[in-house]
């Protein structure tokens, strides 16, 4: 099986690029593939799906990751780095690496966000990021989802035809040493879905320059869907239909369903 190109090599190639527009676009696409999983891994007992739609032209700052920490213990991270281009991609790459390498030692999402913030502040750039982390644990026959948001849109719980934001406000990451994050935990009942998304989902505009907005998104998320993948695709399609042109910002969405 062929390995993906090294992320650092791709970043360097794009920075130095004097290539044609087509070659530069190919490098950008290759870099995005190293930062965004093509599909989430299979999580036994859960139905997990994700959609990523990059804005046209540059490496975006949205990212997500789903990985197993231990048996019956999974971590989901979704974030948005300010700006675009290789500088944003560097922060994205750092964030994914820090989350993966520290998840085992820091089981609480709020603690993991503090570690990530410290790493970003230690190597300052003109970029900041927002991140939401969800820890999924199978305990006594039930899935428990613990989550914490660092300046990011709250996760949405869909249950029995309604949609509810979960979480408490937290600090942006990469700006200050003194930050505050909070954990919220819920039991995922059968049929519940937990949806994580980046702000590109709600900031699309139509011909009247109206934002798609959170209310429309919540409405889209309570529509019937046969699977997590169907729900993710339906929600993103609704946003894209509302917009009048190509997405101005990246769009990333992860659906976790207790099927």
Short mmCIF file of C-alpha atoms in Angstrom, two decimals:
data_model
loop_
_atom_site.label_atom_id
_atom_site.label_comp_id
_atom_site.label_asym_id
_atom_site.label_seq_id
_atom_site.Cartn_x
_atom_site.Cartn_y
_atom_site.Cartn_z
CA UNK A 1 0.00 0.00 0.00
CA UNK A 2 1.45 3.37 -1.04
CA UNK A 3 2.20 5.81 1.74
CA UNK A 4 0.88 9.36 1.66
CA UNK A 5 3.46 12.06 0.94
CA UNK A 6 5.09 13.53 4.03
CA UNK A 7 3.21 16.62 5.23
CA UNK A 8 6.38 18.67 5.82
CA UNK A 9 7.65 17.89 2.32
CA UNK A 10 4.35 19.03 0.81
CA UNK A 11 4.34 22.26 2.81
CA UNK A 12 7.88 23.02 1.65
CA UNK A 13 7.03 22.23 -1.96
CA UNK A 14 4.05 24.58 -1.98
CA UNK A 15 6.05 27.40 -0.40
CA UNK A 16 8.77 27.08 -3.00
CA UNK A 17 6.44 26.45 -5.87
CA UNK A 18 7.11 28.25 -9.12
CA UNK A 19 5.12 25.56 -10.88
CA UNK A 20 2.12 26.03 -13.08
CA UNK A 21 -1.29 26.65 -11.57
CA UNK A 22 -2.23 23.03 -12.22
CA UNK A 23 0.86 21.73 -10.41
CA UNK A 24 0.26 24.04 -7.45
CA UNK A 25 -3.35 22.86 -7.26
CA UNK A 26 -2.17 19.24 -7.26
CA UNK A 27 0.21 19.96 -4.37
CA UNK A 28 -2.58 21.66 -2.41
CA UNK A 29 -4.87 18.68 -2.99
CA UNK A 30 -2.14 16.28 -1.83
CA UNK A 31 -1.59 18.31 1.34
CA UNK A 32 -5.29 18.35 2.14
CA UNK A 33 -5.36 14.57 1.80
CA UNK A 34 -2.63 14.23 4.45
CA UNK A 35 -4.53 16.46 6.91
CA UNK A 36 -8.07 15.16 6.38
CA UNK A 37 -8.88 11.43 6.67
CA UNK A 38 -10.68 10.19 3.53
CA UNK A 39 -13.24 8.42 5.75
CA UNK A 40 -13.49 7.95 9.50
CA UNK A 41 -12.46 4.56 10.89
CA UNK A 42 -15.13 2.07 11.87
CA UNK A 43 -16.12 2.45 15.52
CA UNK A 44 -17.71 -0.80 16.79
CA UNK A 45 -21.21 -0.08 18.05
CA UNK A 46 -21.44 3.41 16.54
CA UNK A 47 -22.18 4.79 13.09
CA UNK A 48 -19.67 7.56 12.28
CA UNK A 49 -19.51 9.65 9.11
CA UNK A 50 -17.78 12.84 8.02
CA UNK A 51 -17.93 15.32 5.14
CA UNK A 52 -15.23 17.81 4.23
CA UNK A 53 -15.71 20.44 1.49
CA UNK A 54 -12.69 22.72 1.02
CA UNK A 55 -13.05 26.26 -0.25
CA UNK A 56 -11.73 26.66 -3.77
CA UNK A 57 -8.05 27.45 -4.34
CA UNK A 58 -6.08 27.29 -1.10
CA UNK A 59 -5.29 24.86 1.67
CA UNK A 60 -7.98 25.47 4.25
CA UNK A 61 -7.84 25.42 8.02
CA UNK A 62 -10.64 22.96 8.83
CA UNK A 63 -9.68 19.52 10.09
CA UNK A 64 -11.11 16.50 11.84
CA UNK A 65 -9.72 13.30 13.26
CA UNK A 66 -11.26 10.13 14.68
CA UNK A 67 -9.00 7.60 16.37
CA UNK A 68 -9.02 4.81 18.94
CA UNK A 69 -7.27 5.56 22.23
CA UNK A 70 -7.93 2.15 23.81
CA UNK A 71 -10.52 -0.59 23.50
CA UNK A 72 -13.94 1.04 23.87
CA UNK A 73 -12.33 4.48 24.09
CA UNK A 74 -12.30 6.83 21.08
CA UNK A 75 -11.38 10.45 20.51
CA UNK A 76 -12.96 12.77 17.96
CA UNK A 77 -11.45 16.19 17.27
CA UNK A 78 -12.73 18.83 14.88
CA UNK A 79 -11.21 22.27 14.46
CA UNK A 80 -10.83 25.40 12.39
CA UNK A 81 -7.57 27.32 12.03
CA UNK A 82 -7.86 31.01 11.14
CA UNK A 83 -6.83 31.90 7.61
CA UNK A 84 -5.77 29.66 4.75
CA UNK A 85 -2.62 28.58 2.96
CA UNK A 86 0.48 26.83 4.21
CA UNK A 87 0.66 28.76 7.51
CA UNK A 88 -2.81 27.54 8.44
CA UNK A 89 -1.84 24.04 7.33
CA UNK A 90 1.17 24.06 9.66
CA UNK A 91 -1.07 24.86 12.65
CA UNK A 92 -3.55 22.22 11.50
CA UNK A 93 -0.82 19.60 11.31
CA UNK A 94 0.48 20.57 14.76
CA UNK A 95 -3.00 20.43 16.31
CA UNK A 96 -3.72 16.94 14.98
CA UNK A 97 -0.35 15.66 16.14
CA UNK A 98 -0.69 17.11 19.66
CA UNK A 99 -4.20 15.73 20.12
CA UNK A 100 -3.23 12.24 18.96
CA UNK A 101 -0.02 12.05 20.97
CA UNK A 102 -1.60 13.27 24.23
CA UNK A 103 -5.06 11.69 24.22
CA UNK A 104 -4.04 8.65 26.26
CA UNK A 105 -2.46 10.74 29.04
CA UNK A 106 -5.30 13.28 29.15
CA UNK A 107 -8.68 11.52 29.08
CA UNK A 108 -10.69 14.67 29.84
CA UNK A 109 -11.30 16.76 26.69
CA UNK A 110 -10.77 20.01 28.62
CA UNK A 111 -7.31 18.84 29.74
CA UNK A 112 -6.41 17.86 26.19
CA UNK A 113 -7.42 21.33 24.99
CA UNK A 114 -5.14 22.88 27.61
CA UNK A 115 -2.23 20.78 26.37
CA UNK A 116 -2.98 21.79 22.79
CA UNK A 117 -3.19 25.47 23.71
CA UNK A 118 0.16 25.30 25.53
CA UNK A 119 1.79 23.72 22.47
CA UNK A 120 0.42 26.41 20.15
CA UNK A 121 1.38 29.27 22.47
CA UNK A 122 4.88 27.85 22.83
CA UNK A 123 5.37 28.23 19.07
CA UNK A 124 3.40 31.41 18.32
CA UNK A 125 2.16 32.34 14.86
CA UNK A 126 -0.36 34.88 13.66
CA UNK A 127 -2.94 32.06 13.55
CA UNK A 128 -5.33 30.86 16.21
CA UNK A 129 -7.76 28.00 16.13
CA UNK A 130 -11.02 26.73 17.53
CA UNK A 131 -11.35 23.06 18.43
CA UNK A 132 -13.99 20.76 19.87
CA UNK A 133 -12.96 17.41 21.33
CA UNK A 134 -15.30 14.51 22.12
CA UNK A 135 -14.24 11.43 24.06
CA UNK A 136 -16.43 8.37 23.47
CA UNK A 137 -16.29 5.57 26.04
CA UNK A 138 -18.28 2.36 26.19
CA UNK A 139 -19.06 1.90 29.88
CA UNK A 140 -21.44 -0.69 31.41
CA UNK A 141 -23.19 -1.29 28.11
CA UNK A 142 -23.66 2.37 27.19
CA UNK A 143 -21.78 5.01 25.20
CA UNK A 144 -20.78 8.07 27.21
CA UNK A 145 -19.75 11.17 25.26
CA UNK A 146 -17.64 13.76 27.08
CA UNK A 147 -16.91 16.97 25.21
CA UNK A 148 -15.22 20.33 25.53
CA UNK A 149 -15.15 23.32 23.19
CA UNK A 150 -12.32 25.78 22.71
CA UNK A 151 -13.99 28.73 21.02
CA UNK A 152 -15.77 26.36 18.64
CA UNK A 153 -19.45 25.93 17.72
CA UNK A 154 -21.04 23.57 20.22
CA UNK A 155 -21.82 19.96 19.30
CA UNK A 156 -25.46 19.32 18.44
CA UNK A 157 -27.42 16.42 19.93
CA UNK A 158 -30.35 15.19 17.86
CA UNK A 159 -32.85 13.10 19.80
CA UNK A 160 -36.49 12.23 19.08
CA UNK A 161 -36.86 14.86 16.34
CA UNK A 162 -35.26 17.73 18.24
CA UNK A 163 -31.79 19.30 18.09
CA UNK A 164 -29.98 20.79 21.09
CA UNK A 165 -26.62 22.51 21.47
CA UNK A 166 -24.35 20.94 24.08
CA UNK A 167 -21.41 22.47 25.89
CA UNK A 168 -20.14 25.60 27.57
CA UNK A 169 -18.07 28.44 26.08
CA UNK A 170 -14.31 27.99 26.07
CA UNK A 171 -11.27 30.03 25.06
CA UNK A 172 -9.76 30.31 21.60
CA UNK A 173 -6.55 28.31 21.25
CA UNK A 174 -3.08 29.63 20.47
CA UNK A 175 -3.49 33.19 21.74
CA UNK A 176 -3.08 33.25 25.53
CA UNK A 177 -1.57 31.16 28.33
CA UNK A 178 -4.57 31.71 30.59
CA UNK A 179 -7.45 29.70 29.11
CA UNK A 180 -10.67 28.15 30.37
CA UNK A 181 -12.39 25.00 29.14
CA UNK A 182 -15.28 22.96 30.52
CA UNK A 183 -16.40 19.34 30.12
CA UNK A 184 -19.96 18.22 29.47
CA UNK A 185 -20.95 14.54 29.42
CA UNK A 186 -24.05 12.76 28.15
CA UNK A 187 -25.21 9.21 27.60
CA UNK A 188 -25.87 8.52 23.92
CA UNK A 189 -29.18 6.67 23.78
CA UNK A 190 -30.15 4.44 20.89
CA UNK A 191 -31.01 6.64 17.90
CA UNK A 192 -29.17 9.72 19.21
CA UNK A 193 -26.77 11.57 16.93
CA UNK A 194 -23.99 13.91 17.98
CA UNK A 195 -22.97 16.38 15.26
CA UNK A 196 -19.77 18.42 15.16
CA UNK A 197 -19.28 21.12 12.54
CA UNK A 198 -17.13 24.10 11.59
CA UNK A 199 -18.47 27.62 11.11
CA UNK A 200 -18.43 27.25 7.33
CA UNK A 201 -21.66 25.29 7.79
CA UNK A 202 -23.54 28.32 9.13
CA UNK A 203 -21.78 31.24 7.42
CA UNK A 204 -22.77 30.55 3.82
CA UNK A 205 -24.83 33.34 2.20
CA UNK A 206 -27.61 33.43 -0.37
CA UNK A 207 -28.57 36.03 -3.02
CA UNK A 208 -30.05 38.28 -0.32
CA UNK A 209 -26.74 38.15 1.58
CA UNK A 210 -28.46 36.24 4.39
CA UNK A 211 -26.44 33.79 6.44
CA UNK A 212 -27.51 30.15 6.43
CA UNK A 213 -27.35 30.34 10.20
CA UNK A 214 -27.68 27.99 13.12
CA UNK A 215 -31.48 27.73 13.00
CA UNK A 216 -31.43 26.36 9.44
CA UNK A 217 -28.69 23.93 10.37
CA UNK A 218 -30.62 22.61 13.35
CA UNK A 219 -33.64 22.21 11.10
CA UNK A 220 -31.60 20.23 8.58
CA UNK A 221 -30.18 17.97 11.28
CA UNK A 222 -33.60 16.79 12.50
CA UNK A 223 -34.68 15.57 9.07
CA UNK A 224 -35.08 11.78 8.81
CA UNK A 225 -31.90 10.00 7.74
CA UNK A 226 -31.17 6.29 7.45
CA UNK A 227 -27.55 6.55 8.58
CA UNK A 228 -24.88 8.92 9.87
CA UNK A 229 -23.58 9.25 6.32
CA UNK A 230 -27.02 10.17 5.00
CA UNK A 231 -27.48 12.79 7.72
CA UNK A 232 -24.05 14.31 7.05
CA UNK A 233 -24.61 14.45 3.30
CA UNK A 234 -28.13 15.87 3.68
CA UNK A 235 -26.95 18.65 5.98
CA UNK A 236 -24.04 19.67 3.75
CA UNK A 237 -26.22 19.51 0.63
CA UNK A 238 -28.72 21.85 2.29
CA UNK A 239 -25.95 24.37 3.03
CA UNK A 240 -24.55 24.16 -0.51
CA UNK A 241 -28.01 24.61 -2.05
CA UNK A 242 -28.59 27.70 0.08
CA UNK A 243 -25.34 29.32 -1.01
CA UNK A 244 -25.18 31.24 -4.25
CA UNK A 245 -21.69 30.16 -5.32
CA UNK A 246 -18.76 28.00 -4.33
CA UNK A 247 -18.14 27.85 -0.61
CA UNK A 248 -16.20 30.88 0.63
CA UNK A 249 -15.01 28.88 3.61
CA UNK A 250 -14.22 25.25 4.28
CA UNK A 251 -17.01 23.03 5.51
CA UNK A 252 -16.39 20.10 7.84
CA UNK A 253 -18.98 18.02 9.65
CA UNK A 254 -18.81 14.80 11.69
CA UNK A 255 -21.85 12.75 12.70
CA UNK A 256 -21.69 10.17 15.50
CA UNK A 257 -24.84 8.06 15.74
CA UNK A 258 -25.73 5.39 18.26
CA UNK A 259 -27.50 3.17 15.80
#
